mmCIF file of C-alpha atoms in Angstrom:
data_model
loop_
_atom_site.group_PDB
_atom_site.id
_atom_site.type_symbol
_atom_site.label_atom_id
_atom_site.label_comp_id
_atom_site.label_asym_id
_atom_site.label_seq_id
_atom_site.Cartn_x
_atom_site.Cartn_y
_atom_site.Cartn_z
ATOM 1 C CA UNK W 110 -23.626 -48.889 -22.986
ATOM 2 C CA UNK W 111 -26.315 -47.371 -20.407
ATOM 3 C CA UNK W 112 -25.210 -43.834 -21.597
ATOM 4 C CA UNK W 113 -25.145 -43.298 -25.243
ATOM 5 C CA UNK W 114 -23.526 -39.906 -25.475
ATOM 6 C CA UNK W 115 -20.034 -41.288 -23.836
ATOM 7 C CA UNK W 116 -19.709 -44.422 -25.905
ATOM 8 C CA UNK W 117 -16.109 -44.291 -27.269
ATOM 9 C CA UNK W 118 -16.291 -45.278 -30.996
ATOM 10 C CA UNK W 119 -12.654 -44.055 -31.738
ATOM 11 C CA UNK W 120 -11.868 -47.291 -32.911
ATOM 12 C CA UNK W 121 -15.347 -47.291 -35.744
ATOM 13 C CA UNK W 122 -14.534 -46.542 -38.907
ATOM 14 C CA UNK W 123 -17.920 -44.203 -39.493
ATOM 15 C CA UNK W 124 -18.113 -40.805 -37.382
ATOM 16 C CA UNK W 125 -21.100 -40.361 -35.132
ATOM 17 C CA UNK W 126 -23.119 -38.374 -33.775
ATOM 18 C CA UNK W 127 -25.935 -38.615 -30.840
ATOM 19 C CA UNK W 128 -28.689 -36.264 -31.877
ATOM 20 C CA UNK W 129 -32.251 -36.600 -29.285
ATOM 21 C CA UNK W 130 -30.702 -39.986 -28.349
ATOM 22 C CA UNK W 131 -30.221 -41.409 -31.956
ATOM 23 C CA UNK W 132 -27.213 -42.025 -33.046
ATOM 24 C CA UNK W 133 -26.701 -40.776 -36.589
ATOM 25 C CA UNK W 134 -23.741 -42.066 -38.862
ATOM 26 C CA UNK W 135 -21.478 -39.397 -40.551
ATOM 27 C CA UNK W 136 -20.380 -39.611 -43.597
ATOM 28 C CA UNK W 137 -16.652 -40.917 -43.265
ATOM 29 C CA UNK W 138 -15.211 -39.228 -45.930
ATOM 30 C CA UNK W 139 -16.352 -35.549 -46.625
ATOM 31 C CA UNK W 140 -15.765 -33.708 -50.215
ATOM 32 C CA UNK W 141 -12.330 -31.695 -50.568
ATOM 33 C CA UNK W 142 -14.779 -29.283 -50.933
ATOM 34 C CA UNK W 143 -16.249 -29.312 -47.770
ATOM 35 C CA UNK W 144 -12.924 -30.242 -46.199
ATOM 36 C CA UNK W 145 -10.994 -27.241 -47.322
ATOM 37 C CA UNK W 146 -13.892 -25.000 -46.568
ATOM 38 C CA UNK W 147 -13.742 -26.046 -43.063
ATOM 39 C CA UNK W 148 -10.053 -25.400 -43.268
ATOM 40 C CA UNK W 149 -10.426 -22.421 -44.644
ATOM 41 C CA UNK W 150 -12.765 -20.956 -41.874
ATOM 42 C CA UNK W 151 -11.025 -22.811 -39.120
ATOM 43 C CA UNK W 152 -7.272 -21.040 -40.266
ATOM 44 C CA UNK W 153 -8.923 -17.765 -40.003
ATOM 45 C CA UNK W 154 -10.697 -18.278 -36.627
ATOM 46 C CA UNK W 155 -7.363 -19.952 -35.156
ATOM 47 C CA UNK W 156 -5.528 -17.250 -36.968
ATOM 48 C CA UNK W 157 -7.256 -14.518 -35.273
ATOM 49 C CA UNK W 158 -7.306 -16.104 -31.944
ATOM 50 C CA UNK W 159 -3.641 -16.714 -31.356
ATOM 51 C CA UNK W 160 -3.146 -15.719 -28.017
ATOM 52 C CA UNK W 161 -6.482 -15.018 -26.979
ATOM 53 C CA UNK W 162 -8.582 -17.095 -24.379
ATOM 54 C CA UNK W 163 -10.844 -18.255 -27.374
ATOM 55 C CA UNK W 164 -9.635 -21.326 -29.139
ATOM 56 C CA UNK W 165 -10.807 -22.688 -32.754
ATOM 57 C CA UNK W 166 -11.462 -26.270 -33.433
ATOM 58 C CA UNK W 167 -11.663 -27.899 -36.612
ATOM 59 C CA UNK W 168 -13.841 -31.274 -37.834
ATOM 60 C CA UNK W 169 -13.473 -34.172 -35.037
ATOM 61 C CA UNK W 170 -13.960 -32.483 -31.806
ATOM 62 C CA UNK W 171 -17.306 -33.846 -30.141
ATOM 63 C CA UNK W 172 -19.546 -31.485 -28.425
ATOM 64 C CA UNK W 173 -21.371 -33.148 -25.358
ATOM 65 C CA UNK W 174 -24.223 -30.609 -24.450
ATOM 66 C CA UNK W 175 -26.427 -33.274 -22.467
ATOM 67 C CA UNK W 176 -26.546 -37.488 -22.116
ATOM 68 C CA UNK W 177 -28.558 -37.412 -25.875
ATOM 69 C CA UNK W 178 -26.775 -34.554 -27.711
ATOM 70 C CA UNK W 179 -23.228 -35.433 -28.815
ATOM 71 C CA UNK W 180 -22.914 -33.434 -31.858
ATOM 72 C CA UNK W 181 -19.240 -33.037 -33.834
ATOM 73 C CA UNK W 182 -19.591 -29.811 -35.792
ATOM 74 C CA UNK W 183 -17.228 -28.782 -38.418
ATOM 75 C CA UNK W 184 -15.391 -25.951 -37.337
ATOM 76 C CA UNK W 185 -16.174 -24.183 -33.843
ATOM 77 C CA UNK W 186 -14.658 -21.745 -31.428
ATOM 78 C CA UNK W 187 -14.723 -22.159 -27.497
ATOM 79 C CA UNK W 188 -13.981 -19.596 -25.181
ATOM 80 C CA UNK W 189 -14.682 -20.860 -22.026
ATOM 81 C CA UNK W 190 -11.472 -22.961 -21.005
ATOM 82 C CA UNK W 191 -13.427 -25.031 -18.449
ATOM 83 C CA UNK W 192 -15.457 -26.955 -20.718
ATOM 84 C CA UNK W 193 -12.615 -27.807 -22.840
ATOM 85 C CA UNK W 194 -11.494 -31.708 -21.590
ATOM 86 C CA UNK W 195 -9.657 -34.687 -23.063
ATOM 87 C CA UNK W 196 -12.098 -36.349 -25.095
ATOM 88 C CA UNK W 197 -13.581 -32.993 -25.903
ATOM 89 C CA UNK W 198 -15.792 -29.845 -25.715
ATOM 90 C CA UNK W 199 -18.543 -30.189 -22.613
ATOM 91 C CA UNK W 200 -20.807 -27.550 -22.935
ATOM 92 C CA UNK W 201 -21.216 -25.142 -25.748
ATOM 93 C CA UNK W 202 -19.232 -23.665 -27.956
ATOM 94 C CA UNK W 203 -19.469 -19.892 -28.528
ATOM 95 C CA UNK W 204 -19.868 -19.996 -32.303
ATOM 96 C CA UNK W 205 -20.579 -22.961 -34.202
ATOM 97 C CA UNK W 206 -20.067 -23.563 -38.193
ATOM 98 C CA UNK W 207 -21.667 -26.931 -39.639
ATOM 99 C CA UNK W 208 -20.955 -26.982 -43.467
ATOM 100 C CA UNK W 209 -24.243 -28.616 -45.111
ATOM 101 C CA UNK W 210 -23.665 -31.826 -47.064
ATOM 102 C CA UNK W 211 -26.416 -33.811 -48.700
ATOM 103 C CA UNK W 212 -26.908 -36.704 -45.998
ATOM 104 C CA UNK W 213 -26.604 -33.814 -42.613
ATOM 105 C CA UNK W 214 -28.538 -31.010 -44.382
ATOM 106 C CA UNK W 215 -31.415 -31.819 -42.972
ATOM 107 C CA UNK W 216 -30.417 -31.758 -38.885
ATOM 108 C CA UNK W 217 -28.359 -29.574 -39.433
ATOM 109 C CA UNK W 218 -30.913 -27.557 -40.048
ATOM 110 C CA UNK W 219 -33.296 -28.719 -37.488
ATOM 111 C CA UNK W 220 -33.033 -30.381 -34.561
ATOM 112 C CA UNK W 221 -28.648 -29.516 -34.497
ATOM 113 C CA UNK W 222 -29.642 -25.927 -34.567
ATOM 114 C CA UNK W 223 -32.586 -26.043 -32.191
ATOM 115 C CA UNK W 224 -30.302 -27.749 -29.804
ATOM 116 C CA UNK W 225 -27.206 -25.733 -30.203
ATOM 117 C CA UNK W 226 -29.591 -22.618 -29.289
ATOM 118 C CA UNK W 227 -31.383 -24.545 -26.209
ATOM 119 C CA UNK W 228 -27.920 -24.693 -24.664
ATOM 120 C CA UNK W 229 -26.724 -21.378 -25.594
ATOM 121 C CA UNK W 230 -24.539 -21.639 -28.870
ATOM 122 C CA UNK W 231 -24.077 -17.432 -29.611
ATOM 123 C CA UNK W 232 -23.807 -17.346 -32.679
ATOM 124 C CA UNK W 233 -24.372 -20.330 -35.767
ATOM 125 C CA UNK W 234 -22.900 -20.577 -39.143
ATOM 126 C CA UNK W 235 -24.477 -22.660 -41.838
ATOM 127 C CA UNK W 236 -22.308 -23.043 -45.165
ATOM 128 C CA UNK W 237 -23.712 -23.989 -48.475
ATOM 129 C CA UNK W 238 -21.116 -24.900 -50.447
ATOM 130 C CA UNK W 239 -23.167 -25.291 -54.191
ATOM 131 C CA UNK W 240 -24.658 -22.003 -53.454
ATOM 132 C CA UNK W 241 -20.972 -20.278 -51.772
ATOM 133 C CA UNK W 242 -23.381 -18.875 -49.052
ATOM 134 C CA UNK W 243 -23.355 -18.763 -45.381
ATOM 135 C CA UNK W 244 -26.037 -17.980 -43.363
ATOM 136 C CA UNK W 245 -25.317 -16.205 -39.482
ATOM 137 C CA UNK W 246 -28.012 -16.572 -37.081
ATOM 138 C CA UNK W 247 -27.728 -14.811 -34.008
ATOM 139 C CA UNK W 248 -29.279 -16.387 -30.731
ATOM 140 C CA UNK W 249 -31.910 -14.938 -28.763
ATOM 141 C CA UNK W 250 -33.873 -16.113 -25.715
ATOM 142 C CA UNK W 251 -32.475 -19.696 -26.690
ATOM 143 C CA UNK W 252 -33.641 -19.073 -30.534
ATOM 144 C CA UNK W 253 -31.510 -18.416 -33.188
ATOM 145 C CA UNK W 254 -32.704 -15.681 -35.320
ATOM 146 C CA UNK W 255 -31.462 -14.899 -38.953
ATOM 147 C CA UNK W 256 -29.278 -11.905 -39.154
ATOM 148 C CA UNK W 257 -27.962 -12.691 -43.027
ATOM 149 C CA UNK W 258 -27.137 -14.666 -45.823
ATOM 150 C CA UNK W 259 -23.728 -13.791 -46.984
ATOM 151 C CA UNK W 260 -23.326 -14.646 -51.021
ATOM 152 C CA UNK W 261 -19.793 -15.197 -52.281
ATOM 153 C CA UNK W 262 -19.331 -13.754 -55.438
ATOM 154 C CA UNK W 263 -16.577 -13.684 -58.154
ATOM 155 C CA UNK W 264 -15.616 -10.155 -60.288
ATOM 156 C CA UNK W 265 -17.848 -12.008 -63.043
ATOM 157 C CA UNK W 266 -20.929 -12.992 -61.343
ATOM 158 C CA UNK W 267 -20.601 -9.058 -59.258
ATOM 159 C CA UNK W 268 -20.896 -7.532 -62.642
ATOM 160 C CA UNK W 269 -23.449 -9.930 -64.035
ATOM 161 C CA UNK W 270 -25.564 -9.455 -60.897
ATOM 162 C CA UNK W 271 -24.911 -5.559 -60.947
ATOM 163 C CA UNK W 272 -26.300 -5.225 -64.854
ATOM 164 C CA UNK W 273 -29.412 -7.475 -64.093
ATOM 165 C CA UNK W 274 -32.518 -5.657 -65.073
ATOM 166 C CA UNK W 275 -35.541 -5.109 -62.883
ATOM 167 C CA UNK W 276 -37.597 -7.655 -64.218
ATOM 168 C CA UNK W 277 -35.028 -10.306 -63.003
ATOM 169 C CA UNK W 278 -35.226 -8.871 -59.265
ATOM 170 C CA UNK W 279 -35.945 -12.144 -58.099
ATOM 171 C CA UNK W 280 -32.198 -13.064 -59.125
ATOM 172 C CA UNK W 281 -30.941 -10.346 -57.788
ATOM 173 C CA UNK W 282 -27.896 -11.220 -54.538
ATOM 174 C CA UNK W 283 -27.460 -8.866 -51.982
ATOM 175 C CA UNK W 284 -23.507 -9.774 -51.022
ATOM 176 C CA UNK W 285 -20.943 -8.115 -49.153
ATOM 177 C CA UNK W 286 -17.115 -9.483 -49.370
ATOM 178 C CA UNK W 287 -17.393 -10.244 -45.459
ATOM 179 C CA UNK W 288 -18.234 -11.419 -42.185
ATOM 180 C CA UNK W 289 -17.954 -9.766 -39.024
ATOM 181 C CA UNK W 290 -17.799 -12.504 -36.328
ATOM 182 C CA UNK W 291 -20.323 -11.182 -33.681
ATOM 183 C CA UNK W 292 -18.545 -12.848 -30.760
ATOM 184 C CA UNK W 293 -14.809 -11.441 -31.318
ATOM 185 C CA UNK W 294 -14.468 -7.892 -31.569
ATOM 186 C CA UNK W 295 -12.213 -7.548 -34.428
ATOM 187 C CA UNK W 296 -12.759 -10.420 -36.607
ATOM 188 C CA UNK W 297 -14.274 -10.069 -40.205
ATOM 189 C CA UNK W 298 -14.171 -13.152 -42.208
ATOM 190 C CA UNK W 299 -13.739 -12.712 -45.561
ATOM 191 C CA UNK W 300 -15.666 -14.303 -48.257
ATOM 192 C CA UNK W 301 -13.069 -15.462 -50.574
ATOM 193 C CA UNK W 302 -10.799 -16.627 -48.114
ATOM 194 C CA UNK W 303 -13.769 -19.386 -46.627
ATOM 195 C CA UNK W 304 -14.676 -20.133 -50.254
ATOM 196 C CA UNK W 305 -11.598 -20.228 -51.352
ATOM 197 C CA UNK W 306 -10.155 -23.190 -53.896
ATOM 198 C CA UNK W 307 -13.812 -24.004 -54.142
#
């Protein structure tokens, strides 16, 4: 019990996680909509990877990064093969997606991202899945800095948001149909396959 972070709880019925020492309960039973997006990205990453030193891990894998960080993330890839153990991932991950839900939004967006960047996450994917956006921040210097905010959009809402006059500018997406994946060279994510069934 002295160490927090290593505590087995396998056998509890509600997913934690250890975030600045506190351990936060997970919500046992996510959306199908957040569990087929996660899906969705993780069968392209693991798609893509097949054969490749980088693997792809899907919801359930914890992430130790020190004795009061023990985060699970929803979808990740890890291409370091040493820090990849038993129980799981120790160290971190290369790229990490955590797909926002109403009761992790919040750290998720704070002190999981500052964290993930302290110990040298590359790259960091948050999904909205009410707004079908994900946004890719890029770290630097142990910071992770915005590089975009990737909008999903279907043929209706492109030609909606294409005839939209000035005046509603403020409405206005910027989208492209995909994602290239900064730390692979070739792989380009595309939108409607992560939002797809959604």
């Amino acid at each position: 019990m002295d160490n927090l972070a290593y505590i087995d709880d396998r056998n509890i019925k509600i997913k934690t996680e250890l975030i600045d020492g506190k351990i936060f309960m997970m919500s046992p039973r996510p959306r199908v909509e957040h569990a087929t997006v996660c899906t969705n990205i993780a069968s392209e990453f693991r798609s893509y990877l097949k054969g490749k030193t980088c693997r792809a891990f899907c919801d359930g894998v914890d992430v130790f990064l020190d004795e009061n960080n023990r985060f699970v993330p929803d979808t990740m890839i890890v291409c370091n093969p040493d820090i990849i153990k038993h129980d799981g991932i120790h160290g971190a991950p290369d790229l990490v997606v955590e797909v926002l839900s109403k009761t992790t939004a919040k750290n998720d967006r704070s002190k999981k991202k500052y964290t993930y960047a302290k110990y040298g996450v590359k790259e960091y994917w948050i999904v909205d899945i009410w707004s079908k956006s994900v946004e890719v921040y890029y770290n630097q210097d142990s910071w992770f800095i915005l590089d975009n905010i990737y909008y999903y959009l279907t043929d209706e809402e492109i030609a909606e948001n294409n005839n939209m006059s000035d005046n509603d500018i403020d409405k206005i997406k910027e989208y492209t149909d995909s994602i290239k994946v900064s730390i692979c060279d070739n792989l380009i994510v595309k939108l409607k396959d992560i939002f797809e069934y959604i």
